[in-house]
Coordinates of C-alpha atoms in Angstrom, one line a residue:
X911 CA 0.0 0.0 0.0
X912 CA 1.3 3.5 -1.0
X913 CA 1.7 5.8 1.7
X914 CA 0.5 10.0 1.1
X915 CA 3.3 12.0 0.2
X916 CA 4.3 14.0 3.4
X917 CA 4.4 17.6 3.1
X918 CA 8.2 18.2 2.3
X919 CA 8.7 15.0 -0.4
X920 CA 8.9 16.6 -4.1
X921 CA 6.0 15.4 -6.6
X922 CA 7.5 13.3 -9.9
X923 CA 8.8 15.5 -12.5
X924 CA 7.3 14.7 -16.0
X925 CA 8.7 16.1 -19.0
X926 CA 7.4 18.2 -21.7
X927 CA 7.4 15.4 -23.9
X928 CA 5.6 12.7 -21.6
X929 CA 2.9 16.0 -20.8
X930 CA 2.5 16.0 -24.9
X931 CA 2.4 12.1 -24.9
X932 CA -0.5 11.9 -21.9
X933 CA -2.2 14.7 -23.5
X934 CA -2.4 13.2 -27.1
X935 CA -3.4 9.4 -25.3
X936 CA -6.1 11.3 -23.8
X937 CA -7.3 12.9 -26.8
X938 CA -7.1 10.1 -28.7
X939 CA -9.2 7.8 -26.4
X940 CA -11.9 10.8 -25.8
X941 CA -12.2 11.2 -29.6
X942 CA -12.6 7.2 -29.9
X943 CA -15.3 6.8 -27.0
X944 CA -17.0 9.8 -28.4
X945 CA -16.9 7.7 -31.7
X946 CA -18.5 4.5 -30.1
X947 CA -21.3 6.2 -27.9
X948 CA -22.5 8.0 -31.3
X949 CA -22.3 4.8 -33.3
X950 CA -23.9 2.1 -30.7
X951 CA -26.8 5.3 -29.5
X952 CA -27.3 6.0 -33.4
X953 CA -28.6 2.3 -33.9
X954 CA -29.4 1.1 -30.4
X955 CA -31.7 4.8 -29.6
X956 CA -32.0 7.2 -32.6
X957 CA -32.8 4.7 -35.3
X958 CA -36.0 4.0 -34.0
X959 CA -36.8 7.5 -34.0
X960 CA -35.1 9.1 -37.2
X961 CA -33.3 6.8 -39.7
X962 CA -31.5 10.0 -41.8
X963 CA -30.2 11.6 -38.0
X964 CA -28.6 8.0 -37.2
X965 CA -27.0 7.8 -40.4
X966 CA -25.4 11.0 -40.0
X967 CA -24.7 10.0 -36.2
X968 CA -23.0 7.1 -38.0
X969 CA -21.3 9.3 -40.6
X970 CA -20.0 11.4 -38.2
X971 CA -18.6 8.9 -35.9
X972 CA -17.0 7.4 -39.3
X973 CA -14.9 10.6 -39.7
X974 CA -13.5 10.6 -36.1
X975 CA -11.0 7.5 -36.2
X976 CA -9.0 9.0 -39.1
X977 CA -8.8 12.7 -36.9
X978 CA -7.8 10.9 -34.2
X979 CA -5.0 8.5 -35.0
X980 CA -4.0 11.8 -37.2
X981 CA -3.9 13.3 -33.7
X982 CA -2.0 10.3 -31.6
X983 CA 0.6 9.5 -33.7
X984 CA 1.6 13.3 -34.6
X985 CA 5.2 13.9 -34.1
X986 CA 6.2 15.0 -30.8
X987 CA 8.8 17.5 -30.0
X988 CA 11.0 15.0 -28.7
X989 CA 11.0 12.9 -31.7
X990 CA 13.7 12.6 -34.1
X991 CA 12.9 13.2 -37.7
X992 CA 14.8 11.9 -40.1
X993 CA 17.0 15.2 -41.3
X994 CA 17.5 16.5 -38.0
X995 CA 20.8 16.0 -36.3
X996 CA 20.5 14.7 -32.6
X997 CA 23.5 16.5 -31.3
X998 CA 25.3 13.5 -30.0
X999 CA 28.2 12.6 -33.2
X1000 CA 28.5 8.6 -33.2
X1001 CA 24.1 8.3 -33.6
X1002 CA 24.1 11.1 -36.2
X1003 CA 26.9 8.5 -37.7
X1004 CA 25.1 5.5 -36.9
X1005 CA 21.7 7.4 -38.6
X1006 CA 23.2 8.9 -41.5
X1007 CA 24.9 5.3 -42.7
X1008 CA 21.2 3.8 -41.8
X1009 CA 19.7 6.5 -44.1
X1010 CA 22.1 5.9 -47.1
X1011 CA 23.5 9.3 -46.8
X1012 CA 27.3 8.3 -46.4
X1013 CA 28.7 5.1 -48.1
X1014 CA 31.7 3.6 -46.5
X1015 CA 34.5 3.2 -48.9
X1016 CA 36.2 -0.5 -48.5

């Protein structure tokens, strides 16, 4: 069992990048819960009501997943791409020789 954290311990630090990470998880699974109620009330509650709005419930909710896994797997600030240099010499090495970019000579 965890104990409270007394008054003078320090919280966890997070980076920026795991804040980014969390915030983008969240969005994601909103966005696809969101998806699901409109999809399972559009033919479980509005269908017996009004066919065209539970078809549009449904063509709504089909337009979500693509905004969302656009939205998860965004790149994050942390994330290397592949022209930029990292900073450290032997990976930019290691990545350049991975990318093609410099051919060893035998």
């Amino acid at each position: 069992m965890r104990r409270p954290p007394a008054v003078g311990d320090a919280a966890p630090v997070r980076s920026y990048a795991e804040d980014v990470i969390a915030r983008r998880r969240r969005v994601y699974f909103w966005m696809m819960g969101v998806c699901l109620v409109l999809f399972v009330g559009a033919w479980a509650v509005v269908r017996l009501f009004s066919m065209p709005v539970a078809i549009g419930m449904c063509v709504v909710a089909m337009v979500i997943p693509p905004i969302a896994a656009m939205i998860a797997n965004r790149r994050g600030p942390e994330d290397r791409w592949w022209d930029d240099p990292s900073g450290d010499p032997k990976s930019d090495e290691w990545w350049d020789e991975l990318d093609g970019k410099k051919r060893r000579e035998p």
